[in-house]
Coordinates of C-alpha atoms and ligand atoms in Angstrom, one line a residue:
M775 CA 42.5 -27.9 -10.6
L776 CA 40.4 -30.2 -8.2
I777 CA 42.0 -29.0 -5.1
N778 CA 41.5 -25.4 -4.7
S779 CA 44.0 -23.5 -2.3
L780 CA 41.8 -23.9 0.5
N781 CA 42.0 -27.8 0.5
R782 CA 45.6 -27.6 -0.1
C783 CA 46.2 -25.4 3.1
W784 CA 43.9 -28.0 5.0
L785 CA 46.1 -31.0 3.6
L786 CA 49.5 -29.3 4.5
A787 CA 48.2 -28.4 8.0
T788 CA 46.8 -31.8 8.7
V789 CA 50.0 -33.5 7.4
A790 CA 52.3 -31.2 9.5
R791 CA 50.1 -32.0 12.7
R792 CA 50.2 -35.7 11.9
F793 CA 53.8 -36.0 11.4
S794 CA 55.4 -33.7 14.1
S795 CA 55.7 -35.9 17.1
A796 CA 56.8 -32.8 19.0
N797 CA 53.4 -31.6 18.1
L798 CA 51.6 -34.8 19.2
K799 CA 53.0 -34.1 22.7
S800 CA 52.2 -30.6 22.9
V801 CA 48.5 -31.0 21.7
S802 CA 47.9 -33.0 24.8
M803 CA 46.7 -30.8 27.5
Q804 CA 47.0 -33.4 30.2
K805 CA 48.8 -32.9 33.4
I806 CA 49.7 -36.4 33.8
N807 CA 53.1 -37.4 32.1
Y808 CA 51.9 -40.6 30.5
D809 CA 55.8 -41.5 29.8
R810 CA 55.2 -43.5 33.0
F811 CA 52.9 -45.9 31.6
V812 CA 54.8 -46.3 28.3
N813 CA 57.5 -48.8 28.1
A814 CA 60.9 -48.6 26.0
L815 CA 59.4 -51.0 23.2
S816 CA 56.2 -48.9 23.0
A817 CA 58.1 -45.6 23.0
R818 CA 60.1 -46.8 20.1
R819 CA 57.0 -47.1 18.0
K820 CA 56.8 -44.4 15.2
P821 CA 53.8 -43.7 13.0
S822 CA 53.7 -45.6 9.8
P823 CA 53.6 -42.9 7.0
I824 CA 51.2 -45.0 4.8
R825 CA 48.9 -45.7 7.6
E826 CA 48.8 -42.0 8.4
L827 CA 47.9 -41.0 5.0
T828 CA 45.1 -43.7 5.0
K829 CA 43.5 -41.7 7.8
L830 CA 44.1 -38.7 5.9
Y831 CA 42.4 -39.9 2.9
A832 CA 39.4 -41.0 5.1
S833 CA 38.8 -37.5 5.9
A834 CA 40.0 -35.7 2.9
P835 CA 37.5 -33.2 1.3
A836 CA 35.6 -34.6 -2.0
G837 CA 38.1 -34.1 -5.1
T838 CA 41.3 -34.9 -3.3
I839 CA 43.2 -37.0 -5.7
F840 CA 45.0 -40.0 -3.7
L841 CA 47.8 -41.5 -5.4
A842 CA 49.6 -42.6 -2.2
G843 CA 48.5 -45.8 -0.6
G844 CA 48.7 -49.3 -1.8
I845 CA 45.1 -49.6 -2.2
P846 CA 43.7 -52.2 -4.3
N847 CA 41.1 -51.2 -6.8
G848 CA 37.4 -52.3 -5.2
S849 CA 36.2 -52.8 -8.6
T850 CA 38.3 -56.1 -8.7
F851 CA 36.6 -57.5 -5.5
P852 CA 33.9 -60.2 -6.0
F853 CA 31.4 -58.8 -3.6
S854 CA 28.9 -56.1 -4.6
Q855 CA 26.4 -55.8 -1.6
M856 CA 24.9 -57.6 1.3
T857 CA 22.0 -57.8 3.2
V858 CA 22.1 -58.9 6.9
E859 CA 18.7 -60.1 8.0
L860 CA 17.8 -59.7 11.7
K861 CA 15.8 -61.6 13.9
D862 CA 13.2 -59.0 14.4
G863 CA 12.4 -59.3 10.8
S864 CA 14.2 -56.3 9.5
S865 CA 17.3 -56.0 7.4
L866 CA 20.3 -54.2 6.9
K867 CA 21.3 -53.5 3.3
I868 CA 24.9 -52.6 2.7
S869 CA 25.7 -51.3 -0.9
G870 CA 27.4 -48.5 -2.6
K871 CA 29.9 -46.5 -0.9
T872 CA 29.4 -48.1 2.4
M873 CA 29.9 -51.7 0.9
E874 CA 33.2 -50.1 -0.6
N875 CA 34.3 -49.1 2.9
A876 CA 33.5 -52.6 4.2
L877 CA 35.8 -54.1 1.7
Q878 CA 38.6 -51.6 1.8
Y879 CA 41.3 -50.6 4.0
Q880 CA 40.4 -48.2 6.7
P881 CA 42.2 -45.8 8.9
T882 CA 43.7 -47.6 11.9
P883 CA 41.7 -46.1 15.0
G884 CA 38.5 -47.6 12.9
Y885 CA 35.9 -46.9 10.3
P886 CA 35.3 -43.2 10.8
A887 CA 31.4 -43.5 10.9
L888 CA 31.9 -46.2 13.6
I889 CA 34.2 -44.1 15.7
H890 CA 31.9 -41.1 15.6
Q891 CA 29.0 -43.4 16.6
L892 CA 30.9 -45.0 19.4
K893 CA 32.1 -41.5 20.8
K894 CA 28.4 -40.5 20.9
F895 CA 27.6 -43.8 22.5
Q896 CA 30.3 -43.5 25.2
S897 CA 29.4 -39.8 25.9
E898 CA 25.6 -41.1 26.3
V899 CA 26.4 -44.1 28.2
H900 CA 29.0 -42.7 30.7
K901 CA 27.8 -39.3 30.9
L902 CA 31.2 -37.8 29.4
K903 CA 31.5 -33.9 29.5
E904 CA 32.0 -32.1 26.1
L905 CA 35.7 -31.7 26.6
F906 CA 36.2 -35.2 27.4
W907 CA 37.2 -35.8 23.8
M908 CA 40.0 -33.0 23.6
K909 CA 42.1 -35.1 25.9
N910 CA 40.7 -38.7 25.2
D911 CA 40.3 -40.8 22.1
L912 CA 38.7 -44.0 21.1
L913 CA 40.1 -47.0 19.0
V914 CA 38.2 -49.8 17.6
S915 CA 40.0 -53.1 18.4
T916 CA 39.6 -56.7 17.2
G917 CA 37.5 -57.5 20.6
S918 CA 38.6 -56.1 23.5
Q919 CA 41.0 -58.8 24.0
D920 CA 43.3 -56.9 21.3
A921 CA 43.1 -53.8 23.0
L922 CA 43.9 -55.3 26.5
C923 CA 46.7 -56.9 25.0
K924 CA 48.4 -54.1 23.4
A925 CA 47.8 -51.9 26.4
L926 CA 49.5 -54.2 28.8
E927 CA 52.3 -54.7 26.2
M928 CA 52.6 -50.9 25.7
S929 CA 53.4 -50.4 29.7
L930 CA 54.9 -53.4 31.1
E931 CA 58.4 -54.0 31.4
E932 CA 60.1 -57.1 32.6
G933 CA 59.8 -57.5 36.3
D934 CA 57.2 -54.6 36.7
P935 CA 54.5 -55.2 39.4
I936 CA 51.0 -54.8 38.2
L937 CA 48.0 -54.6 40.4
V938 CA 45.2 -56.9 39.6
Q939 CA 42.1 -58.3 41.1
E940 CA 42.4 -61.9 42.1
P941 CA 41.0 -64.4 41.1
I942 CA 41.7 -63.0 37.5
Y943 CA 40.4 -63.5 34.1
P944 CA 43.0 -65.9 32.5
G945 CA 42.9 -64.1 29.3
T946 CA 44.7 -61.3 30.9
S947 CA 47.3 -63.2 33.1
A948 CA 48.0 -65.0 29.7
I949 CA 49.0 -61.4 28.5
I950 CA 51.0 -60.6 31.6
R951 CA 52.8 -63.9 32.4
P952 CA 54.9 -64.1 29.2
L953 CA 56.0 -60.4 29.8
N954 CA 57.6 -61.5 32.8
A955 CA 55.6 -59.1 34.7
K956 CA 54.7 -59.4 38.3
M957 CA 51.1 -59.8 39.1
V958 CA 50.4 -58.3 42.5
P959 CA 46.9 -59.9 43.7
I960 CA 44.2 -57.7 45.4
A961 CA 41.8 -59.5 47.3
Q962 CA 38.3 -59.2 46.1
D963 CA 34.8 -59.9 48.1
E964 CA 31.2 -59.9 46.7
E965 CA 31.6 -56.3 45.9
G966 CA 35.0 -56.4 44.0
I967 CA 38.3 -55.5 44.9
I968 CA 38.5 -54.3 48.5
P969 CA 39.9 -50.7 48.9
S970 CA 41.8 -51.3 52.2
A971 CA 43.4 -54.4 50.8
L972 CA 44.6 -52.2 47.6
E973 CA 46.0 -49.5 49.9
D974 CA 47.7 -52.0 52.2
V975 CA 49.4 -53.7 49.2
L976 CA 50.5 -50.3 47.8
S977 CA 51.8 -49.0 51.2
T978 CA 54.2 -52.0 50.9
F979 CA 55.8 -50.3 47.9
G980 CA 56.2 -46.9 50.0
T981 CA 54.1 -43.8 50.5
A982 CA 51.8 -42.3 48.0
E983 CA 54.3 -39.7 47.4
E984 CA 57.3 -42.1 46.8
V985 CA 55.1 -44.3 44.5
S986 CA 54.0 -41.6 42.5
A987 CA 57.4 -40.3 41.9
K988 CA 59.0 -43.6 40.9
S989 CA 59.1 -45.1 37.6
N990 CA 60.7 -48.5 38.1
G991 CA 59.8 -51.3 40.7
V992 CA 56.5 -49.7 41.7
P993 CA 52.9 -50.6 40.4
K994 CA 51.6 -48.0 37.7
L995 CA 48.6 -50.1 36.5
L996 CA 45.7 -51.5 38.3
Y997 CA 43.6 -54.2 36.3
L998 CA 39.9 -54.9 37.2
N999 CA 36.6 -55.8 35.8
S1000 CA 34.0 -53.3 37.0
T1001 CA 30.6 -55.3 36.3
G1002 CA 30.1 -59.0 36.7
A1003 CA 33.7 -59.9 36.9
N1004 CA 35.1 -62.9 35.4
P1005 CA 35.1 -65.3 37.2
T1006 CA 33.5 -64.2 40.6
G1007 CA 30.4 -62.3 39.1
A1008 CA 31.2 -59.4 41.6
T1009 CA 30.1 -55.8 40.7
I1010 CA 32.0 -53.0 42.2
S1011 CA 29.6 -50.7 44.0
T1012 CA 29.7 -47.0 43.0
L1013 CA 30.8 -46.2 46.6
R1014 CA 33.8 -48.4 46.4
K1015 CA 34.6 -47.1 43.0
K1016 CA 34.9 -43.8 44.5
E1017 CA 37.5 -45.1 47.2
I1018 CA 39.4 -47.1 44.7
Y1019 CA 39.7 -44.2 42.3
K1020 CA 41.0 -41.8 45.1
I1021 CA 43.7 -44.3 46.0
V1022 CA 44.5 -44.4 42.4
C1023 CA 44.8 -40.8 42.1
E1024 CA 47.0 -40.6 45.2
Y1025 CA 49.4 -43.4 44.0
N1026 CA 49.5 -41.8 40.3
L1027 CA 48.1 -45.2 38.8
V1028 CA 46.3 -45.8 35.8
I1029 CA 43.2 -48.1 36.1
M1030 CA 42.4 -50.6 33.3
E1031 CA 38.8 -50.9 33.3
D1032 CA 38.2 -54.2 31.4
D1033 CA 34.4 -54.1 31.6
P1034 CA 32.9 -56.6 28.8
Y1035 CA 29.7 -57.5 31.2
Y1036 CA 28.7 -53.8 31.6
F1037 CA 25.4 -54.3 29.9
L1038 CA 24.9 -57.7 31.4
H1039 CA 23.7 -56.2 34.8
F1040 CA 20.6 -57.3 36.5
E1041 CA 19.8 -53.9 38.1
E1042 CA 17.6 -51.0 37.2
Q1043 CA 20.3 -48.4 36.4
D1044 CA 23.4 -49.1 34.2
P1045 CA 26.5 -49.2 36.7
V1046 CA 28.4 -45.8 37.0
S1047 CA 31.9 -46.6 35.4
F1048 CA 35.5 -45.6 36.4
L1049 CA 35.5 -43.8 33.2
S1050 CA 32.5 -41.7 34.1
M1051 CA 34.1 -40.7 37.4
D1052 CA 37.5 -39.9 36.1
V1053 CA 38.6 -36.4 36.2
E1054 CA 42.4 -36.7 35.9
G1055 CA 42.8 -38.9 32.9
R1056 CA 43.7 -42.2 34.8
V1057 CA 41.2 -44.5 33.1
L1058 CA 41.9 -46.8 30.1
R1059 CA 38.6 -48.6 29.6
F1060 CA 37.7 -51.6 27.4
D1061 CA 34.6 -52.3 25.9
S1062 CA 33.3 -55.1 24.0
F1063 CA 30.2 -56.0 21.6
S1064 CA 31.1 -59.6 22.3
K1065 CA 28.3 -60.3 24.7
I1066 CA 25.7 -57.9 23.6
L1067 CA 25.9 -58.1 19.6
S1068 CA 28.1 -60.9 18.6
S1069 CA 31.6 -62.4 19.8
G1070 CA 32.3 -63.6 16.3
L1071 CA 32.2 -59.9 14.7
R1072 CA 35.3 -59.4 17.0
I1073 CA 34.4 -55.7 17.8
G1074 CA 35.6 -54.0 21.0
F1075 CA 36.8 -50.6 21.6
V1076 CA 39.2 -48.8 24.0
T1077 CA 38.6 -45.4 25.1
G1078 CA 41.0 -43.2 27.3
P1079 CA 43.8 -40.6 27.5
K1080 CA 45.2 -39.5 24.0
D1081 CA 48.8 -40.5 24.8
L1082 CA 48.0 -44.0 25.5
V1083 CA 45.3 -44.7 23.0
H1084 CA 47.6 -43.4 20.5
R1085 CA 50.4 -45.9 21.4
I1086 CA 47.8 -48.5 21.0
E1087 CA 47.2 -47.3 17.6
L1088 CA 50.7 -47.4 16.8
H1089 CA 50.8 -51.0 17.7
T1090 CA 47.8 -51.7 15.6
Q1091 CA 49.4 -50.0 12.4
A1092 CA 52.4 -52.4 12.9
S1093 CA 49.9 -55.5 13.3
T1094 CA 46.4 -55.9 12.0
M1095 CA 46.5 -52.3 10.7
H1096 CA 42.8 -52.4 11.7
T1097 CA 39.9 -54.4 12.9
S1098 CA 38.0 -55.9 10.2
A1099 CA 36.3 -53.2 8.1
F1100 CA 33.4 -55.5 7.2
S1101 CA 32.5 -56.3 10.9
Q1102 CA 32.9 -52.6 11.6
V1103 CA 30.5 -51.6 8.8
V1104 CA 27.9 -54.3 10.1
V1105 CA 28.1 -52.9 13.4
S1106 CA 28.0 -49.2 12.2
T1107 CA 24.8 -50.0 10.1
L1108 CA 23.2 -51.6 12.7
L1109 CA 23.9 -48.7 15.3
E1110 CA 22.5 -46.3 12.7
E1111 CA 19.4 -48.3 11.8
W1112 CA 18.6 -48.9 15.5
G1113 CA 19.4 -45.6 17.2
S1114 CA 20.2 -45.3 20.8
A1115 CA 16.5 -46.3 21.9
K1116 CA 16.4 -49.8 19.9
L1117 CA 19.8 -50.4 21.2
Q1118 CA 18.9 -49.8 24.7
Q1119 CA 15.7 -52.0 24.4
H1120 CA 18.0 -54.7 23.1
F1121 CA 20.2 -54.5 26.2
K1122 CA 17.0 -54.8 28.4
S1123 CA 16.2 -57.9 26.8
I1124 CA 19.6 -59.4 27.0
Q1125 CA 19.7 -58.2 30.8
K1126 CA 16.3 -60.2 31.2
F1127 CA 17.6 -63.0 29.4
Y1128 CA 20.7 -63.8 31.5
K1129 CA 18.7 -62.7 34.7
D1130 CA 16.4 -65.6 33.9
K1131 CA 19.5 -67.9 33.3
R1132 CA 21.0 -66.8 36.5
D1133 CA 18.1 -67.4 38.6
C1134 CA 17.7 -70.9 37.0
M1135 CA 21.2 -71.7 37.9
L1136 CA 20.8 -70.3 41.5
A1137 CA 17.6 -72.6 41.9
A1138 CA 19.7 -75.7 40.9
A1139 CA 22.6 -74.9 43.3
D1140 CA 20.0 -74.2 46.0
K1141 CA 18.4 -77.6 45.0
H1142 CA 21.5 -79.6 44.9
L1143 CA 24.5 -78.1 46.5
K1144 CA 23.0 -76.4 49.6
G1145 CA 25.3 -77.7 52.5
L1146 CA 27.8 -78.8 50.0
A1147 CA 28.9 -75.6 48.6
E1148 CA 28.7 -71.7 49.1
W1149 CA 28.1 -68.9 46.5
N1150 CA 27.0 -65.3 46.1
V1151 CA 24.4 -64.1 44.0
P1152 CA 25.9 -62.1 41.1
K1153 CA 24.3 -58.9 40.0
A1154 CA 25.6 -59.2 36.5
G1155 CA 27.8 -61.2 34.2
M1156 CA 27.6 -64.9 33.2
F1157 CA 29.2 -66.7 36.1
L1158 CA 28.5 -68.0 39.4
W1159 CA 31.7 -68.6 41.5
I1160 CA 31.3 -71.5 43.7
R1161 CA 33.3 -72.4 46.9
V1162 CA 33.3 -76.1 48.2
P1163 CA 34.6 -75.7 51.8
G1164 CA 35.6 -79.2 52.3
I1165 CA 37.9 -79.6 49.6
A1166 CA 41.5 -77.9 49.7
D1167 CA 41.9 -77.6 45.9
T1168 CA 39.0 -78.4 43.4
K1169 CA 41.5 -79.0 40.2
K1170 CA 41.2 -82.7 40.4
L1171 CA 37.4 -83.0 41.4
I1172 CA 36.8 -80.6 38.6
T1173 CA 38.9 -81.8 35.8
E1174 CA 39.3 -85.6 36.1
G1175 CA 36.0 -86.1 38.3
G1176 CA 33.9 -83.8 36.1
I1177 CA 34.9 -85.4 33.0
L1178 CA 34.1 -88.8 34.2
H1179 CA 30.7 -87.9 35.7
G1180 CA 29.7 -85.7 32.7
V1181 CA 29.9 -82.1 33.8
I1182 CA 32.6 -79.6 32.7
L1183 CA 33.5 -76.5 34.8
V1184 CA 36.4 -74.5 35.4
P1185 CA 38.6 -75.0 38.5
G1186 CA 39.2 -71.7 40.8
K1187 CA 43.0 -72.5 40.4
D1188 CA 42.9 -71.5 36.6
F1189 CA 42.2 -68.0 37.8
L1190 CA 44.9 -67.6 40.4
C1191 CA 47.9 -65.3 39.8
T1192 CA 50.4 -68.2 41.2
D1193 CA 50.7 -71.4 39.5
D1194 CA 51.0 -73.6 42.4
A1195 CA 48.2 -71.9 44.5
K1196 CA 45.2 -74.0 45.6
S1197 CA 41.6 -73.0 45.2
Q1198 CA 38.6 -74.1 47.0
Y1199 CA 36.4 -72.4 44.1
F1200 CA 35.1 -73.3 40.6
R1201 CA 33.3 -71.3 37.9
A1202 CA 30.1 -72.2 36.4
S1203 CA 28.5 -70.4 33.6
Y1204 CA 24.7 -70.2 32.9
T1205 CA 24.8 -68.5 29.6
V1206 CA 24.2 -71.5 27.2
A1207 CA 22.9 -74.6 29.0
S1208 CA 19.2 -75.3 29.2
P1209 CA 17.6 -75.3 32.6
Q1210 CA 17.2 -79.1 32.5
D1211 CA 20.9 -79.3 31.8
I1212 CA 22.0 -76.9 34.5
D1213 CA 19.6 -79.0 37.0
K1214 CA 21.3 -82.2 35.8
G1215 CA 24.9 -80.8 35.9
F1216 CA 24.4 -79.5 39.4
E1217 CA 23.0 -82.7 40.3
R1218 CA 26.1 -84.8 39.1
L1219 CA 28.4 -82.2 40.8
A1220 CA 26.7 -82.8 44.0
N1221 CA 27.4 -86.5 43.5
L1222 CA 31.1 -85.8 42.8
I1223 CA 31.3 -83.7 45.8
R1224 CA 29.7 -86.2 48.1
E1225 CA 32.0 -88.9 46.8
E1226 CA 35.0 -86.9 47.5
N1227 CA 33.9 -85.9 51.0
K1228 CA 33.4 -89.6 51.9
Ligands
PMP1521 N1 37.9 -59.4 29.5 C1 37.3 -60.4 30.2 C2 36.8 -60.1 31.7 C3 36.3 -61.2 29.5 O1 35.8 -62.2 30.1 C4 36.6 -61.4 28.0 C5 36.0 -62.6 27.3 N2 35.8 -63.7 27.7 C6 37.4 -60.6 27.4 C7 38.0 -59.5 28.1 C8 37.6 -60.7 25.9 O2 36.4 -60.1 25.3 P1 36.3 -60.1 23.8 O3 35.4 -61.0 22.9 O4 35.8 -58.5 23.6 O5 37.7 -60.0 23.2

């Protein structure tokens, strides 16, 4: 008999735990009632029995015979191993059991080895306490966009107000708009969303006590980018984060910390995240490897309260089942090979690369746009957010004029919450253009603005 009695007990206990939804609730030791953040559609999601068994299979002791899943036999696949060559001359060899994992179905939350590495990574980067993982969890998503989309779809009902930084990343408004939720804009300056503006907006919905107690018609979520925001490039200072977090606790909100530019900062120290200061379980944090390893791998991860991450997991069970195992194994092997010291070294080199790019764009802006436009110096991210005071709305100038003059930028209007609003801004990205092209592009832009101002 291959499964001894000990293993059988383990199996029964695990199955019982996995399948009892009542138990799932009681395992959670959080004080917040997360039902407030879960809409009717999401509440109807039930665990997929087969997906749950796949999770079980991945953590089963050696010798467990798995006759449950509809898993294709890996021996029929044409791939046997892969070698990924790195730019530093080294290579990642993926073969044997690891290659089998790359080619096979994996548990919905992610490839177990990667989950383990990412939890360690988050604990180090955000200085999480040991107990953190008792109440919180992590799920690998297909880019951070995937988790962001599922999280918003988990929470928002038609007509629900949601607090968002304005200007806002259009990828987020593209999720919110069709849900018929109401984006409630919170003003930003060069340090990100302004705490007093947040409080003013919240007070229009009632007192902190009233808002906290209601489940309908009041905002429950606050969406923001902490570091190098898209499109403004703003980074929220630690002091501001503390003020915002205090308000979030008072009004019983959850922060959706969408922070794909976290490692693209130009300061000595990594920023202090909302996740690292969360003591109440109010932060759902979205991370991405798109800007630091590869955007094509489509690897992101969401970290936050178990009850909420579990809802995202159930959605994933019913959609993609899991993020590409191939991509997950490549990332996991890289992290294993590099360790945290080499990874940090890689981040430092990216930071220097983009800081130089930013400085190059700032120099071109100084040379060509002084007196015609205004901008802040971003401390992180990929963008310069430029205001043209003489023009009421940049849409026509940037789209029609820009194409005609051979320079393509994004008009500010595309980042606003309301369709018919005007914007004096546009977004310029310094990531891929050469210094010569940045200079030429801004020269063309300056001519365009001058013509418009005539
Ligand atoms: N959030 C923001 C603010 C972004 O700018 C982006 C990418 N443009 C994303 C999320 C999505 O990134 P990913 O490639 O990880 O899906």
